[in-house]
Short mmCIF file of C-alpha atoms in Angstrom, two decimals:
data_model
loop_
_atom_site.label_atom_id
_atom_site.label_comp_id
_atom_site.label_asym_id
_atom_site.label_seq_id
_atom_site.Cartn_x
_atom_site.Cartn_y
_atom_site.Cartn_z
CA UNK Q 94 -26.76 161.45 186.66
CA UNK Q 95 -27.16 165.15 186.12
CA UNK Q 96 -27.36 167.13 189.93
CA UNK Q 97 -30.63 168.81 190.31
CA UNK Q 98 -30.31 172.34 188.64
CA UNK Q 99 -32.56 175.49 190.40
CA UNK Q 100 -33.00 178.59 189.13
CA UNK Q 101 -35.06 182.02 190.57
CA UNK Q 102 -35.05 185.23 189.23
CA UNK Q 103 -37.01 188.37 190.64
CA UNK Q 104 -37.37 190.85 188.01
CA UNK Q 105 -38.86 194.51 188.25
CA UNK Q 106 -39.48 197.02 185.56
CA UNK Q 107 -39.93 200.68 185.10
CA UNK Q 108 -40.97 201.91 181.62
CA UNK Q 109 -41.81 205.44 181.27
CA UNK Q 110 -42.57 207.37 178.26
CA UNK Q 111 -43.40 210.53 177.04
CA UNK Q 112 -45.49 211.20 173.76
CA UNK Q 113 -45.23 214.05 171.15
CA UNK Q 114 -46.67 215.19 167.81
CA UNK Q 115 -44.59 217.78 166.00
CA UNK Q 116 -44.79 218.42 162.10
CA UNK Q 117 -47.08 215.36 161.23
CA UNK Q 118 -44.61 213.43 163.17
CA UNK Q 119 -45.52 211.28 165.82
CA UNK Q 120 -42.63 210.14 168.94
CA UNK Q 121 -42.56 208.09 171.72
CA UNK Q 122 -39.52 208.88 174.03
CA UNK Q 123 -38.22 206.65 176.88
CA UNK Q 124 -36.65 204.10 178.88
CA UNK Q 125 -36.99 201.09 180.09
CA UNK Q 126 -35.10 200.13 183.78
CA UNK Q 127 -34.81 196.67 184.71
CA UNK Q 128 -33.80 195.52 188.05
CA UNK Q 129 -33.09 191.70 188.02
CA UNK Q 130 -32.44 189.47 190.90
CA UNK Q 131 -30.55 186.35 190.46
CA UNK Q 132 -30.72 184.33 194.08
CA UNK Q 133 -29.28 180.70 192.78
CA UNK Q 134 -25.74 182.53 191.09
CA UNK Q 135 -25.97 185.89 193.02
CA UNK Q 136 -26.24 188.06 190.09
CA UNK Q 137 -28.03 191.21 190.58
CA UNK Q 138 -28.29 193.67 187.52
CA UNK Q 139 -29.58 197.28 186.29
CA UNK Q 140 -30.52 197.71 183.12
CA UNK Q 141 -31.17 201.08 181.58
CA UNK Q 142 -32.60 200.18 177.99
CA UNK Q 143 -34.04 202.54 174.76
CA UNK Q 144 -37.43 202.36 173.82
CA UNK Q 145 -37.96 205.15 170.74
CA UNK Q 146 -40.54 205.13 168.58
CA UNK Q 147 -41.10 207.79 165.22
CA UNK Q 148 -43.91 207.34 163.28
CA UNK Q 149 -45.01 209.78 160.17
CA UNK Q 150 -47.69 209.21 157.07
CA UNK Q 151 -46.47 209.91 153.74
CA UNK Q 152 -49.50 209.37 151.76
CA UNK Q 153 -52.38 209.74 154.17
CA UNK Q 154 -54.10 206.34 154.89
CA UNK Q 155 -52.12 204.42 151.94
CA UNK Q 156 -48.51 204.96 153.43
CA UNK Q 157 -47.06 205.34 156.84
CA UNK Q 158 -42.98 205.01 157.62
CA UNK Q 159 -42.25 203.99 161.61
CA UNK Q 160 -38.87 203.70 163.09
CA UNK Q 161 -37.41 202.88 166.37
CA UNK Q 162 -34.56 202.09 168.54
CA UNK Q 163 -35.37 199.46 171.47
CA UNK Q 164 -34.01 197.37 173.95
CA UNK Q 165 -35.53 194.74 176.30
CA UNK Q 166 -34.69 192.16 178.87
CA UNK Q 167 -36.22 188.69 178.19
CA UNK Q 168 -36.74 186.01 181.34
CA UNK Q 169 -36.61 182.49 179.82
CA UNK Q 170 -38.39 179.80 181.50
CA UNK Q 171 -38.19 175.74 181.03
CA UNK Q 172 -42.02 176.53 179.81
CA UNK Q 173 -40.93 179.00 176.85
CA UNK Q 174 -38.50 176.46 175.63
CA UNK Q 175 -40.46 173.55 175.75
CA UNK Q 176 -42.84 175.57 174.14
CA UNK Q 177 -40.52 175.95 171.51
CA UNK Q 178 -38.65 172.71 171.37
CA UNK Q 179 -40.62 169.90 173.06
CA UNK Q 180 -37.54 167.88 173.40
CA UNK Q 181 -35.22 169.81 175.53
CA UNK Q 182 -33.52 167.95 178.80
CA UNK Q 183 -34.85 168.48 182.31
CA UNK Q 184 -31.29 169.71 183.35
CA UNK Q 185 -31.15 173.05 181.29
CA UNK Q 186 -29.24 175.81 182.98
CA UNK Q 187 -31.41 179.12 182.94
CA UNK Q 188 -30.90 182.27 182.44
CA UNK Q 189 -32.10 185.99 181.12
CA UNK Q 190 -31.59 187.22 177.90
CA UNK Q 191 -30.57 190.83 177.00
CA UNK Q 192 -31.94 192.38 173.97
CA UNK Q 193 -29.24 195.52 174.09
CA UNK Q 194 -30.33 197.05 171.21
CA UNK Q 195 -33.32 196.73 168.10
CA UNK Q 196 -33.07 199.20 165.36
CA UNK Q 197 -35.70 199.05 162.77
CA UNK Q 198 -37.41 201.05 159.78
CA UNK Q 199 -40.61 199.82 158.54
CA UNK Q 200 -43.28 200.82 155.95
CA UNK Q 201 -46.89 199.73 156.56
CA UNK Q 202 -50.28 200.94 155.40
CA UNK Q 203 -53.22 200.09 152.44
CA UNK Q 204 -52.78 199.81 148.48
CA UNK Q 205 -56.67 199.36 148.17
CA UNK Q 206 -59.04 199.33 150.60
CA UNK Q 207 -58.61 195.66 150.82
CA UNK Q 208 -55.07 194.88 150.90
CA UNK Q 209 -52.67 196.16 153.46
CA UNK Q 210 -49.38 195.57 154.58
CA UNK Q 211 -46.35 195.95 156.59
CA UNK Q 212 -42.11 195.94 156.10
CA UNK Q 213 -39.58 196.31 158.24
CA UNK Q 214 -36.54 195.63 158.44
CA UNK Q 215 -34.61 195.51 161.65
CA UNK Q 216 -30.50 194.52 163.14
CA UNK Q 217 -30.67 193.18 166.79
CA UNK Q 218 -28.03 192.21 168.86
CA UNK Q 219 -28.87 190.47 172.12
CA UNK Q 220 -26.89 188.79 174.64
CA UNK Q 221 -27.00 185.15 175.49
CA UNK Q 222 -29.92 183.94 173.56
CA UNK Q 223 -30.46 180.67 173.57
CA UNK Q 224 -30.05 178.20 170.59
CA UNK Q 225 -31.31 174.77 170.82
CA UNK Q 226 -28.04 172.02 170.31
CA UNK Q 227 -28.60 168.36 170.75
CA UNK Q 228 -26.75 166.34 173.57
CA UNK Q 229 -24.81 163.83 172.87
CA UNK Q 230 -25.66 160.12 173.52
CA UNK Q 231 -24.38 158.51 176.48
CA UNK Q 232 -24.73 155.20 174.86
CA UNK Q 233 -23.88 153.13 171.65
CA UNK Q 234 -27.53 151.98 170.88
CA UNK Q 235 -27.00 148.90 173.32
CA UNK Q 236 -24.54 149.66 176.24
CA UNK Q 237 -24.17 153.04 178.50
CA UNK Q 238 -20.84 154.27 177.67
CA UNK Q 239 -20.54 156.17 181.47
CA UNK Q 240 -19.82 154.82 184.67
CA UNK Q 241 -23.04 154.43 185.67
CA UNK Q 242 -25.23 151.65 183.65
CA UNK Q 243 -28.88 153.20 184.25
CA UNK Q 244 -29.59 155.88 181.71
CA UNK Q 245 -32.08 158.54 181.75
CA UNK Q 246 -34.23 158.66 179.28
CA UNK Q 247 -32.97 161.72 177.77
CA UNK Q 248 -29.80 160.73 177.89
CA UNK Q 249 -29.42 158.63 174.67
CA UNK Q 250 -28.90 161.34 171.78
CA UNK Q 251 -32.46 162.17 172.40
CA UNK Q 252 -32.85 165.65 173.93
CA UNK Q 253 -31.99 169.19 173.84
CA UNK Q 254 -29.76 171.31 175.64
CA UNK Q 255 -29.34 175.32 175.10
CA UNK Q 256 -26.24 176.83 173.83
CA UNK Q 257 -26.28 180.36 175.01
CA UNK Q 258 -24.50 183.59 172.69
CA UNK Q 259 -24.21 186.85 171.71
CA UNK Q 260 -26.02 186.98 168.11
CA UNK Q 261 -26.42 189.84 166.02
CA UNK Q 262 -29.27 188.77 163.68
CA UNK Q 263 -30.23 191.37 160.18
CA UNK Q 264 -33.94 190.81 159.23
CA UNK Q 265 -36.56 191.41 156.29
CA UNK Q 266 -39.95 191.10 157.34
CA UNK Q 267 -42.92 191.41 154.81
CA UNK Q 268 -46.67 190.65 154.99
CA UNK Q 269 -49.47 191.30 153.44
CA UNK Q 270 -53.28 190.66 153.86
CA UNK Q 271 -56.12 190.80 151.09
CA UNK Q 272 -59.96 190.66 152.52
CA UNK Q 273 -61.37 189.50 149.56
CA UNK Q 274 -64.93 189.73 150.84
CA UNK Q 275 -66.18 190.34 153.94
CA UNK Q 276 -66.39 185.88 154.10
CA UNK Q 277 -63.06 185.72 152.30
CA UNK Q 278 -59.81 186.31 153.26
CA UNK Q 279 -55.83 185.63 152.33
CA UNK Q 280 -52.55 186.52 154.13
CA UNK Q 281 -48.93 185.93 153.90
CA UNK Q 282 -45.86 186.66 155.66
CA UNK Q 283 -42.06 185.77 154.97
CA UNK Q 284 -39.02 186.40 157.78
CA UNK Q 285 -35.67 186.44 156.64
CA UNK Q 286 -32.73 186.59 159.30
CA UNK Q 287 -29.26 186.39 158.53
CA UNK Q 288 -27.36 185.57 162.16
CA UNK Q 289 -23.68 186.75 163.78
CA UNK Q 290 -22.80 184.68 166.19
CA UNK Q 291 -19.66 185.27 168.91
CA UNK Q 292 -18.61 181.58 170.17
CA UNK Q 293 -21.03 179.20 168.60
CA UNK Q 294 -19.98 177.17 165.32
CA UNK Q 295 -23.43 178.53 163.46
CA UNK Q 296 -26.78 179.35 164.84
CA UNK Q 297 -28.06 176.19 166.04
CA UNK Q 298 -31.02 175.23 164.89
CA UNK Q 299 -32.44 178.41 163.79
CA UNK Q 300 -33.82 178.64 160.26
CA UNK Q 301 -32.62 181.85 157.45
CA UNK Q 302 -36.25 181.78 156.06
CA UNK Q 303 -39.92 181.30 157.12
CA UNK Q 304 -43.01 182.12 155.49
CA UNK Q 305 -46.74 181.29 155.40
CA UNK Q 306 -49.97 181.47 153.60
CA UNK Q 307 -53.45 181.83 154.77
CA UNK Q 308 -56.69 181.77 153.40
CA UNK Q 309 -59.96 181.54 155.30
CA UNK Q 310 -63.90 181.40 155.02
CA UNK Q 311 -66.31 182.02 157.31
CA UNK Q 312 -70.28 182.91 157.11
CA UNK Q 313 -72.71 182.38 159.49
CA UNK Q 314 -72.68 178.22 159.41
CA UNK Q 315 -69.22 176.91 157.58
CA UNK Q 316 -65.74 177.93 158.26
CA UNK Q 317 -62.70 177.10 156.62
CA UNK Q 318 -58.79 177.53 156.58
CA UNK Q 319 -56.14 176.55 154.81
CA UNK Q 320 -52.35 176.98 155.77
CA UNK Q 321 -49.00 176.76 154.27
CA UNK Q 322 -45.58 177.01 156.12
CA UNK Q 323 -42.16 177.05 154.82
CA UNK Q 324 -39.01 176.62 157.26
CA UNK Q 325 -35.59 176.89 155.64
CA UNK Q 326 -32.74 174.32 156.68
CA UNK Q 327 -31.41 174.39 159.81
CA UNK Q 328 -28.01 173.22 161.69
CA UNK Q 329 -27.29 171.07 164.70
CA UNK Q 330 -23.75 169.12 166.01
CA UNK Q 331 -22.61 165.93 164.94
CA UNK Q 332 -20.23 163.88 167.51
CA UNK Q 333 -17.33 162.38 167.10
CA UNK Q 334 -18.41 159.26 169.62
CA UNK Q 335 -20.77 158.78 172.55
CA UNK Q 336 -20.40 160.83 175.73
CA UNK Q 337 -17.32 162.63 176.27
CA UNK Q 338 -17.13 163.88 172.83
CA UNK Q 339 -16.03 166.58 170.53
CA UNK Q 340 -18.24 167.99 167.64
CA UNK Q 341 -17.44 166.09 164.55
CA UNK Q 342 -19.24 168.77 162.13
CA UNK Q 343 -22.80 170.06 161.23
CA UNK Q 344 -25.65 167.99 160.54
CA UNK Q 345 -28.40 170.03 158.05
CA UNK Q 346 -31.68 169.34 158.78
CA UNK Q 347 -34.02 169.55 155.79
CA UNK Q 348 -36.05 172.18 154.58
CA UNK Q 349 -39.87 171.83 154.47
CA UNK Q 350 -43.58 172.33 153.41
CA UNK Q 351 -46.38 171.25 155.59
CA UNK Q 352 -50.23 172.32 154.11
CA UNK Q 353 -52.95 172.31 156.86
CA UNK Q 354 -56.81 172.36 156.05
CA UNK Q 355 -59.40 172.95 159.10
CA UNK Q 356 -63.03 173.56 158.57
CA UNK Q 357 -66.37 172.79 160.37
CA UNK Q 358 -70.50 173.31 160.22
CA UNK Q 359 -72.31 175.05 163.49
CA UNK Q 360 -75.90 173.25 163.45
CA UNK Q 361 -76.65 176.45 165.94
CA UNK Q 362 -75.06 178.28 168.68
CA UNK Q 363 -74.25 175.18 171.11
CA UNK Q 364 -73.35 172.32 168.33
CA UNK Q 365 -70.86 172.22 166.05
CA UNK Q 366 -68.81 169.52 163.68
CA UNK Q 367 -65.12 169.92 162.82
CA UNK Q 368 -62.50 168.33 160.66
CA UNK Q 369 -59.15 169.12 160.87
CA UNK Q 370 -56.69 167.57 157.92
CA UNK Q 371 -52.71 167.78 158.87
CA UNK Q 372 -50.19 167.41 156.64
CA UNK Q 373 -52.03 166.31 154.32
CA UNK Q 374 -48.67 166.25 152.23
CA UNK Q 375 -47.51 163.84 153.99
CA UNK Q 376 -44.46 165.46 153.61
CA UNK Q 377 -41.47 163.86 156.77
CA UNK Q 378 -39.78 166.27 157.76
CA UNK Q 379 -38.21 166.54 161.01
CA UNK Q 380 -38.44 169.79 162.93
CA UNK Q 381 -35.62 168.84 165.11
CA UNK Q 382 -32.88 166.19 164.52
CA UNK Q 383 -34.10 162.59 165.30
CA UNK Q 384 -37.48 163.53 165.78
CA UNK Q 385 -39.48 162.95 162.89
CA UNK Q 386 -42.96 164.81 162.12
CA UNK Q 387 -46.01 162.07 162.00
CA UNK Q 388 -47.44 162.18 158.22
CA UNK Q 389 -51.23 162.91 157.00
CA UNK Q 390 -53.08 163.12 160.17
CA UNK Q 391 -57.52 163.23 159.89
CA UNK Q 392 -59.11 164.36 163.07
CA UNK Q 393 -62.87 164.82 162.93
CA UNK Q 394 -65.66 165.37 165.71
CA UNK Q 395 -68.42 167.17 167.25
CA UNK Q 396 -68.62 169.79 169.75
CA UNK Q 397 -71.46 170.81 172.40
CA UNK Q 398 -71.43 173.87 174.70
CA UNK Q 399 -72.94 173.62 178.24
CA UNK Q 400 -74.66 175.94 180.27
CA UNK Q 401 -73.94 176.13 184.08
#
């Protein structure tokens, strides 16, 4: 069995700024300070961070350019990742991650009056981030392959452990929304990343490309969405055998579409009737290795609002 792993950190944070306007430009100069307190591994830390911020319109109200120079200091928590990755081990070690430095240049603003948008593209480099990696099973599908012959659940090939690096990740970010109609509305996005990474054998488990598409109604009685998400292949580790082992290689998990539909009917201000259609691809898919996504999923009810 795993011993019990604690973690506390204590952090404090001092972010002053100072704001000017000087021929049509527009800057925000500072710094953040961090002061973090590790009690379980006795690591205490200053950090003294960037945070610049130059905006200036080119064509008034059509075209704006921003750029900036940032830093920040991120405090994971078993919550955030299971957030992220509902399958990760109760035995994670914890710790902060250091975003030493975000450049990015970005474009945003309005080619009508009903479509704006917003690029930018950015190079980050951040230390120990966390990637999700699988562990490796502990048994051969029948038998625990470790002294002790009482598995955890988690530990049969089923669970998550972080890999923390130093990544240096390039992105493209573009979106774009188009009111339609004051009931009528569509939006997209689409991230591209393209990651360095220092020890690991790739960037576990994080996709190159992600994008979306929205649409949505709404007047004073219906509502309706409609949603479309991409995610690019990712990678995780492949074992050579059961617990103690060596990686083996990568394992690619599949790329994949999933198409979401959600709409509903308010009879008045306290009643309403919902149906919420999932998948309705029925595309499998798994967003993690082993886990696989349910298919077409149909969810429908009412709601009522009290008064107290």
């Amino acid at each position: 069995d795993y011993n019990l792993i604690n973690y506390s950190i204590f952090t404090a944070k001092i972010n002053p700024s100072y704001k000017i306007e000087y021929w049509g430009f527009a800057l925000k100069t500072g710094f953040k300070t961090y002061l973090s307190l590790d009690s379980e591994n006795n690591a205490n830390n200053i950090f003294l961070l960037p945070d610049l911020l130059l905006q200036k319109p080119i064509i008034k109200e059509y075209l704006n350019v921003y750029a900036g120079f940032t830093g920040d200091l991120i405090t994971n928590t078993y919550k955030s990742f299971t957030e992220e990755n509902p399958y990760v081990s109760p035995t994670l070690f914890i710790t902060q991650t250091l975003e030493k430095s975000n450049l990015f240049l970005g474009f945003n603003g309005n080619l009508t009056n009903d479509i704006s948008f917003n690029l930018k593209a950015s190079i980050k480099e951040e230390e120990d981030k966390p990637l999700f990696l699988r562990n490796n099973s502990k048994s051969d599908g029948t038998t625990a392959v470790v002294s002790s012959s009482i598995l955890n659940g988690y530990e049969f090939g089923n669970s998550f452990s972080v890999y923390y690096d130093d990544v240096k990740t390039t992105s493209f970010f573009a979106e774009a929304q188009y009111d339609f109609s004051k009931r009528i509305s569509f939006s997209t996005h689409l991230q591209f990343d393209n990651y360095t990474v220092t020890n690991a054998s790739t960037a576990w488990n994080l996709p190159t490309l992600e994008a979306s598409f929205k649409t949505a109604y709404k007047n004073n009685k219906w509502y309706a969405t409609a949603n479309v998400f991409y995610v690019s292949e990712r990678k995780d580790a492949l074992y050579v055998g059961e617990f103690p082992s060596s990686f083996s290689g990568t394992q690619t998990i599949d790329s994949f579409v999933d198409v979401n539909l959600n709409g509903g009917y308010h009879f008045n201000d306290k009643f309403s009737a919902f149906l919420k259609l999932n998948n309705i691809l029925n595309t499998e898919y798994q967003r993690f290795a082993n886990f696989d996504t349910q298919g077409f999923q149909a969810l429908a009810g009412i709601t009522y609002k009290f008064d107290f």
